[in-house]
Coordinates of C-alpha atoms in Angstrom, one line a residue:
M28 CA 0.0 0.0 0.0
S29 CA 1.1 3.6 -0.6
R30 CA 2.4 5.4 2.4
I31 CA 0.6 8.5 3.6
R32 CA 2.3 11.8 2.9
T33 CA 1.7 15.0 4.8
R34 CA 1.8 17.0 1.5
V35 CA 1.6 20.3 3.3
R36 CA 3.9 23.1 4.6
P37 CA 2.9 25.7 7.2
D38 CA 0.7 28.6 6.0
A39 CA 3.5 31.1 6.5
E40 CA 5.3 29.8 3.3
V41 CA 2.4 30.9 1.0
P42 CA 3.7 33.9 -0.9
A43 CA 2.6 37.1 0.8
A44 CA 1.5 38.8 -2.4
I45 CA -1.4 36.4 -2.9
D46 CA -2.1 35.6 0.7
G47 CA -4.6 38.4 1.3
A48 CA -6.7 37.7 -1.8
A49 CA -6.5 34.0 -1.1
R50 CA -7.8 34.4 2.4
R51 CA -10.7 36.6 1.3
Y52 CA -11.6 34.1 -1.5
E53 CA -11.3 31.2 0.9
N54 CA -13.9 32.8 3.2
R55 CA -16.2 33.8 0.4
L56 CA -16.0 30.3 -1.2
L57 CA -16.8 28.7 2.1
L58 CA -19.9 30.8 2.5
I59 CA -21.1 30.0 -1.0
L60 CA -20.5 26.3 -0.9
F61 CA -21.9 26.2 2.7
L62 CA -25.2 27.5 1.4
A63 CA -25.1 25.3 -1.7
F64 CA -24.6 22.0 0.1
G65 CA -26.9 23.2 2.9
F66 CA -29.8 23.6 0.4
V67 CA -28.9 20.2 -1.0
F68 CA -29.7 18.7 2.4
F69 CA -32.7 21.0 2.9
D70 CA -34.3 19.5 -0.2
R71 CA -33.1 16.0 0.7
Q72 CA -34.4 16.2 4.2
A73 CA -37.8 17.7 3.3
L74 CA -39.3 14.3 2.4
P75 CA -38.6 12.5 5.7
F76 CA -40.2 15.4 7.6
L77 CA -43.2 15.4 5.3
A78 CA -43.4 11.6 5.3
P79 CA -46.4 11.5 7.7
Y80 CA -48.4 13.9 5.6
I81 CA -47.4 12.2 2.3
A82 CA -48.0 8.7 3.7
K83 CA -51.5 9.7 4.7
D84 CA -52.4 11.0 1.2
F85 CA -50.7 8.2 -0.7
H86 CA -51.3 5.4 1.8
L87 CA -47.5 4.5 1.9
S88 CA -46.0 1.6 3.9
N89 CA -42.7 1.8 5.7
T90 CA -41.2 -0.1 2.9
E91 CA -42.3 2.5 0.4
L92 CA -41.0 5.3 2.6
G93 CA -37.7 3.6 2.7
T94 CA -37.7 3.1 -1.0
L95 CA -38.3 6.8 -1.6
S96 CA -35.3 7.6 0.5
G97 CA -33.2 4.8 -1.0
V98 CA -33.8 5.6 -4.7
L99 CA -32.5 9.1 -4.1
A100 CA -29.4 7.6 -2.5
L101 CA -29.0 5.2 -5.4
T102 CA -29.0 7.9 -8.1
W103 CA -27.0 10.2 -5.8
A104 CA -24.3 7.5 -5.6
L105 CA -24.1 6.9 -9.3
S106 CA -24.0 10.6 -10.1
G107 CA -21.2 11.2 -7.6
L108 CA -19.1 8.4 -9.0
V109 CA -19.5 9.8 -12.6
A110 CA -19.2 13.5 -11.8
G111 CA -16.1 13.1 -9.7
R112 CA -14.2 11.2 -12.4
L113 CA -15.6 13.4 -15.2
S114 CA -14.4 16.6 -13.4
D115 CA -10.9 15.2 -12.9
K116 CA -10.7 14.3 -16.5
L117 CA -12.0 17.6 -17.8
G118 CA -10.4 19.8 -15.2
R119 CA -13.6 21.7 -15.0
R120 CA -15.9 21.8 -11.9
K121 CA -17.8 25.1 -11.9
P122 CA -20.1 24.5 -14.9
I123 CA -21.1 21.0 -13.6
L124 CA -21.7 22.4 -10.1
I125 CA -24.0 25.2 -11.5
A126 CA -26.0 22.7 -13.5
A127 CA -26.3 20.3 -10.6
V128 CA -27.7 23.0 -8.3
V129 CA -30.2 24.3 -10.8
L130 CA -31.5 20.8 -11.6
F131 CA -31.8 19.5 -8.0
S132 CA -33.8 22.6 -7.1
C133 CA -36.2 21.9 -10.1
F134 CA -36.6 18.2 -9.3
S135 CA -37.2 18.9 -5.6
A136 CA -40.1 21.2 -6.5
A137 CA -41.4 18.8 -9.0
G138 CA -42.2 16.3 -6.2
G139 CA -44.9 18.6 -5.1
L140 CA -46.7 18.1 -8.4
M141 CA -46.9 14.3 -8.2
T142 CA -50.1 12.5 -7.6
G143 CA -48.9 9.1 -6.5
F144 CA -46.0 7.0 -5.2
L145 CA -44.5 6.3 -8.7
G146 CA -44.3 9.9 -9.7
L147 CA -42.7 10.9 -6.4
L148 CA -40.2 8.1 -6.8
V149 CA -39.2 9.3 -10.3
A150 CA -38.9 12.9 -9.0
R151 CA -36.7 11.8 -6.1
A152 CA -34.5 9.7 -8.4
L153 CA -33.9 12.6 -10.7
M154 CA -33.2 14.8 -7.8
G155 CA -30.5 12.4 -6.6
V156 CA -28.8 12.5 -10.0
A157 CA -28.4 16.2 -9.7
E158 CA -27.5 16.3 -6.0
G159 CA -24.9 13.6 -6.2
A160 CA -22.5 15.8 -8.2
V161 CA -22.5 18.7 -5.6
L162 CA -20.4 17.3 -2.7
P163 CA -17.3 15.9 -4.6
L164 CA -17.1 19.1 -6.7
A165 CA -17.7 21.4 -3.8
Q166 CA -15.1 19.7 -1.5
S167 CA -12.5 19.5 -4.2
L168 CA -12.9 23.3 -4.8
M169 CA -12.8 24.0 -1.1
V170 CA -9.7 21.9 -0.3
E171 CA -7.7 23.7 -3.0
A172 CA -8.6 27.1 -1.5
S173 CA -8.1 26.2 2.2
R174 CA -5.0 26.9 4.3
E175 CA -3.6 23.9 6.1
S176 CA -4.7 25.3 9.5
R177 CA -8.3 25.7 8.2
R178 CA -8.6 22.6 6.0
G179 CA -10.5 20.3 8.5
L180 CA -12.6 23.2 9.8
N181 CA -13.6 24.4 6.3
M182 CA -14.5 21.0 5.1
G183 CA -16.4 20.3 8.3
L184 CA -18.4 23.6 8.0
L185 CA -19.1 22.9 4.3
Q186 CA -20.3 19.3 4.6
G187 CA -21.3 18.9 8.3
S188 CA -22.6 22.2 9.7
S189 CA -24.2 23.4 6.5
A190 CA -26.2 20.2 6.1
G191 CA -27.1 20.3 9.8
L192 CA -28.2 23.9 9.8
M193 CA -30.2 23.8 6.6
G194 CA -31.3 20.1 6.6
G195 CA -31.4 19.5 10.3
I196 CA -32.7 22.7 11.8
L197 CA -34.4 24.8 9.2
A198 CA -35.9 22.0 7.2
P199 CA -38.0 20.4 10.0
L200 CA -39.1 23.9 11.2
A201 CA -39.9 25.3 7.8
V202 CA -41.4 22.4 5.9
V203 CA -43.6 21.1 8.8
W204 CA -44.8 24.7 9.4
I205 CA -45.6 25.2 5.7
A206 CA -47.2 21.7 5.5
E207 CA -49.5 22.5 8.5
L208 CA -50.6 25.8 7.0
H209 CA -50.6 25.1 3.2
G210 CA -50.1 21.4 2.7
W211 CA -47.0 19.3 1.9
R212 CA -47.1 20.0 -1.8
T213 CA -46.5 23.7 -1.2
A214 CA -43.7 22.8 1.1
L215 CA -41.9 21.0 -1.7
L216 CA -42.7 23.6 -4.4
V217 CA -41.0 26.5 -2.6
T218 CA -37.7 24.6 -2.4
I219 CA -36.9 25.7 -5.9
V220 CA -36.3 29.4 -4.9
P221 CA -33.1 29.2 -2.8
G222 CA -31.4 26.8 -5.1
L223 CA -31.7 29.0 -8.1
L224 CA -30.4 32.0 -6.2
I225 CA -27.4 30.0 -5.0
A226 CA -26.7 28.8 -8.6
A227 CA -26.5 32.4 -9.7
W228 CA -24.1 33.3 -7.0
I229 CA -21.8 30.4 -7.9
A230 CA -21.8 31.5 -11.5
K231 CA -20.8 35.0 -10.5
S232 CA -18.3 34.4 -7.7
V233 CA -16.7 30.9 -7.8
R234 CA -13.4 30.4 -9.6
E235 CA -12.2 27.2 -11.1
V236 CA -8.9 27.7 -9.2
P237 CA -8.1 29.9 -6.2
P238 CA -6.2 33.2 -6.4
G239 CA -2.7 32.4 -7.6
G240 CA -3.8 29.4 -9.6
R241 CA -3.1 25.8 -8.8
A242 CA 0.5 26.7 -8.1
R243 CA -0.7 28.0 -4.7
I244 CA -1.8 24.4 -3.9
A245 CA 1.5 23.1 -5.0
A246 CA 3.3 25.7 -2.9
T247 CA 1.6 24.5 0.2
D248 CA 2.2 20.8 -0.4
A249 CA 5.6 19.5 0.5
D250 CA 5.4 16.5 -1.8
A251 CA 3.3 18.2 -4.4
S252 CA 5.8 18.7 -7.2
S253 CA 5.6 15.2 -8.5
E254 CA 1.9 14.7 -7.7
T255 CA 0.7 17.9 -9.4
A256 CA 2.8 17.7 -12.4
V257 CA 1.2 17.5 -15.8
G258 CA 0.8 13.8 -16.8
P259 CA -1.7 11.0 -16.8
K260 CA -4.4 11.2 -14.1
P261 CA -4.2 8.4 -11.5
S262 CA -6.6 5.5 -12.4
V263 CA -9.4 4.2 -10.2
R264 CA -7.2 1.2 -9.5
E265 CA -4.4 3.4 -8.2
V266 CA -6.8 5.4 -6.1
L267 CA -8.1 2.1 -4.5
G268 CA -4.5 1.1 -3.8
H269 CA -4.6 3.4 -0.8
R270 CA -5.8 1.5 2.3
N271 CA -7.4 4.7 3.7
I272 CA -9.6 5.0 0.6
V273 CA -10.9 1.4 0.9
L274 CA -11.6 1.9 4.6
C275 CA -13.3 5.2 4.0
M276 CA -15.6 3.5 1.4
A277 CA -16.5 0.8 3.9
A278 CA -17.1 3.4 6.7
A279 CA -19.3 5.4 4.3
C280 CA -21.5 2.3 3.8
C281 CA -21.9 1.9 7.5
Y282 CA -22.3 5.5 8.4
L283 CA -24.8 6.2 5.7
T284 CA -26.8 3.3 7.2
W285 CA -26.6 5.1 10.6
F286 CA -27.7 8.4 9.2
V287 CA -30.2 7.6 6.5
V288 CA -32.1 5.2 8.7
I289 CA -32.3 7.7 11.5
V290 CA -33.6 10.6 9.4
T291 CA -36.0 8.5 7.4
F292 CA -37.8 6.7 10.2
T293 CA -37.4 8.8 13.3
P294 CA -40.2 11.3 12.4
T295 CA -42.7 8.5 11.8
Y296 CA -41.4 6.6 14.9
L297 CA -42.0 9.6 17.2
L298 CA -45.5 10.2 15.8
T299 CA -46.8 6.7 15.6
V300 CA -44.9 4.7 18.3
K301 CA -44.1 7.4 20.9
G302 CA -47.3 9.3 20.2
F303 CA -45.7 12.7 20.0
S304 CA -47.5 15.6 18.5
S305 CA -46.3 17.1 15.2
S306 CA -44.8 20.1 17.0
T307 CA -43.0 17.9 19.5
M308 CA -41.7 15.7 16.7
S309 CA -40.5 18.7 14.9
G310 CA -38.8 20.0 18.0
V311 CA -36.9 16.7 18.6
M312 CA -35.8 16.6 14.9
T313 CA -34.6 20.2 15.3
C314 CA -32.5 19.0 18.2
L315 CA -30.9 16.5 15.8
G316 CA -30.2 19.5 13.6
V317 CA -28.6 21.4 16.4
G318 CA -26.3 18.4 17.1
W319 CA -25.6 18.2 13.4
V320 CA -24.4 21.8 13.2
L321 CA -22.5 21.7 16.5
W322 CA -20.6 18.5 15.8
G323 CA -20.3 19.2 12.1
F324 CA -17.6 21.7 12.7
L325 CA -16.3 20.7 16.1
T326 CA -15.5 17.1 15.1
P327 CA -13.2 18.1 12.2
A328 CA -11.6 20.9 14.2
V329 CA -10.8 18.4 17.0
S330 CA -9.4 16.0 14.4
D331 CA -7.0 18.8 13.3
R332 CA -5.5 18.7 16.8
I333 CA -5.7 15.1 18.0
G334 CA -5.7 13.3 14.6
R335 CA -8.3 11.9 12.2
K336 CA -8.2 8.3 13.5
P337 CA -8.8 8.8 17.3
T338 CA -11.6 11.3 16.4
M339 CA -13.3 8.7 14.1
I340 CA -13.2 6.1 16.8
A341 CA -14.4 8.2 19.8
F342 CA -17.1 10.1 18.0
S343 CA -18.5 7.1 16.1
A344 CA -18.8 5.2 19.4
T345 CA -20.8 8.1 20.8
A346 CA -23.0 8.3 17.6
A347 CA -24.1 4.7 18.2
L348 CA -26.0 5.9 21.3
C349 CA -28.2 8.3 19.4
P350 CA -30.7 5.9 17.8
L351 CA -30.9 3.9 21.0
A352 CA -31.9 7.1 22.8
V353 CA -34.8 7.5 20.3
V354 CA -36.1 4.0 21.4
Y355 CA -35.6 4.1 25.1
L356 CA -36.1 7.7 26.2
T357 CA -39.7 8.8 26.6
D358 CA -39.5 12.4 27.8
P359 CA -39.1 14.6 24.7
V360 CA -37.0 17.2 26.5
V361 CA -34.5 14.7 27.8
L362 CA -34.5 13.0 24.4
G363 CA -33.8 16.3 22.7
L364 CA -30.8 17.0 25.0
I365 CA -29.4 13.5 24.6
V366 CA -29.6 13.5 20.8
V367 CA -27.8 16.9 20.7
L368 CA -25.0 15.3 22.7
T369 CA -24.8 12.0 20.8
Y370 CA -25.5 13.1 17.2
T371 CA -21.8 13.2 16.6
G372 CA -21.6 11.1 13.5
L373 CA -22.2 13.9 11.0
G374 CA -18.9 15.5 11.9
C375 CA -17.2 12.3 11.1
F376 CA -18.8 12.4 7.6
T377 CA -16.5 15.2 6.7
L378 CA -13.4 13.2 7.8
F379 CA -14.1 9.9 5.9
M380 CA -15.8 11.5 2.9
A381 CA -13.5 14.4 2.3
T382 CA -10.6 15.2 4.6
I383 CA -8.9 11.8 4.9
P384 CA -9.2 11.1 1.1
A385 CA -8.0 14.6 0.3
E386 CA -4.9 14.0 2.5
T387 CA -4.3 10.6 1.0
V388 CA -4.5 10.9 -2.8
P389 CA -2.8 13.2 -5.3
R390 CA -4.7 16.4 -6.2
G391 CA -5.4 15.0 -9.7
A392 CA -7.4 12.2 -8.2
L393 CA -9.2 14.2 -5.5
A394 CA -12.7 14.4 -7.1
T395 CA -12.4 10.8 -8.1
A396 CA -11.6 9.6 -4.6
L397 CA -14.4 11.8 -3.1
G398 CA -16.8 10.4 -5.6
L399 CA -15.9 6.8 -4.9
V400 CA -16.2 7.2 -1.2
M401 CA -19.6 9.0 -1.4
G402 CA -20.9 6.9 -4.3
V403 CA -20.2 3.5 -2.7
G404 CA -21.5 4.7 0.6
E405 CA -24.7 6.0 -0.9
L406 CA -25.3 2.7 -2.8
A407 CA -25.0 0.5 0.3
G408 CA -25.9 2.7 3.2
G409 CA -28.1 5.2 1.4
F410 CA -30.0 3.0 -1.0
L411 CA -30.1 -0.5 0.4
A412 CA -30.1 0.3 4.1
P413 CA -33.4 2.2 4.3
V414 CA -35.2 -0.3 2.1
I415 CA -34.0 -3.2 4.3
A416 CA -34.8 -1.2 7.5
G417 CA -38.2 -0.4 6.1
R418 CA -39.0 -4.0 5.4
A419 CA -37.7 -5.1 8.7
S420 CA -39.8 -2.4 10.4
D421 CA -42.9 -3.7 8.7
V422 CA -42.2 -7.2 10.0
W423 CA -40.7 -6.5 13.5
G424 CA -41.7 -2.9 14.3
L425 CA -40.1 0.5 13.8
Q426 CA -37.6 0.1 16.6
T427 CA -35.8 -2.4 14.4
A428 CA -34.7 0.4 12.2
M429 CA -33.1 2.2 15.1
F430 CA -31.1 -0.9 16.1
I431 CA -29.9 -1.2 12.5
S432 CA -28.8 2.4 12.6
A433 CA -26.8 1.8 15.9
G434 CA -25.1 -1.2 14.4
G435 CA -23.8 0.9 11.5
A436 CA -22.0 3.3 13.9
V437 CA -20.5 0.4 15.8
A438 CA -19.1 -1.0 12.5
V439 CA -17.4 2.3 11.8
V440 CA -15.6 2.2 15.1
L441 CA -14.1 -1.2 14.1
L442 CA -13.2 0.0 10.6
S443 CA -11.5 3.2 12.0
L444 CA -9.0 1.1 13.9
G445 CA -7.3 0.3 10.6
L446 CA -7.0 3.9 9.4
R447 CA -3.6 5.5 8.8
E448 CA -3.2 9.0 10.3
T449 CA -3.2 11.9 7.8
A450 CA -3.6 15.0 9.9
P451 CA -0.6 17.3 9.0
R452 CA -0.2 18.8 12.5
V453 CA -0.2 15.4 14.1
L454 CA 2.2 13.9 11.6
R455 CA 4.6 16.8 12.1
R456 CA 4.5 16.4 15.9
R457 CA 5.4 12.7 15.5
A458 CA 8.2 13.5 13.1
E459 CA 9.6 16.2 15.5
R460 CA 9.4 13.8 18.5
A461 CA 11.1 11.1 16.4
A462 CA 13.9 13.5 15.3
A463 CA 14.5 14.6 18.9
A464 CA 14.7 11.1 20.2
P465 CA 18.2 10.0 21.1
G466 CA 19.9 8.0 18.3
S467 CA 17.2 8.8 15.8
G468 CA 18.0 8.8 12.2
A469 CA 16.4 10.6 9.3
V470 CA 12.6 10.6 9.5
V471 CA 10.3 10.5 6.6
A472 CA 7.6 13.1 7.2
G473 CA 4.1 11.7 7.1
A474 CA 5.1 8.0 7.2
A475 CA 2.3 5.7 8.0
E476 CA 1.7 4.6 11.6

């Protein structure tokens, strides 16, 4: 297996002439992509929160609800695999990103026009095709514009906190409120507006490369000279030759199971099994969103300091407690508090879907690696898991879905034990300690554990 490289030098070595413009662009890009991916999850999460209303009109079973969630994950996965590889080959991400944002907004709104299960299934499938391209393209743009000291934080804010704020806090409040006043169809139809506005902002303000061009990326990567040189792009086989990529793909399958099953079945579980009112259910789901936002940026930031591997292990173990709390806690206030404290897994998503792959593969294979991890994870955890959980819930009760979710997080803990550390700060500290040790020889920076 290829050894892990730090591929970074401290921020101070970035040329001062471009540093000011680069920092301003970094912050602006973070805001734009934060909103773009946030609205992806706002649209994706709208259906689970509207599921009780839609199920009543369309007479849907738990299996059909799981299928609606799963088909979006299926097309999302396939789209991510294709879009990541295509953008690496073409060297163009901005036009694909704009098209993806426009299309997912249109297909999300189209769901409000459907008259039955089949039409809604088609709308969700097409929505997944568009949404699947957004994350690998957005993260590859973000990592190239990020300073080393902000890399984990930026990627966590983009992927974790944005989805938590828009999909976990705003979505349950907004769509349930609109559905109560005007019906679930209106709640879906209005989702087109923010997406179109974000697409226009991307077209105006996002650059294909950060200020100073891709040379700035090479300038901050200690080993970048050979990896960013013009030449053949790494093949998928070469990308899969990195152990971290394979482990991240497996972790994605398990963590998507944890996440998708929770968000798909918890609203219905709280209403039908716990007997909560719609407003109480919305409040508990909003607490999930608060935890999502909180841990979405704290987890990657912690990993910058203590390392990606120990962070994955500790926070995944905590995440396994969240679906169990949904089953065993009856007081909605206590449940809301516990889910805020245990909904830590969404911060880990940034690590295994973006940060660890970005610190493992050459820049020319970045979007390909991100697309592989996301795509395979969505196929197994996003597509198959909710269908299986829905079927199991029809047979053994909705609590079965929560146990399946917890099992996914436990599996990630075991997989994380095999990760190789990639955090630049941690690797430098190890190299410095090794160099300072009596009798130490030359140390290869970033060598695998």
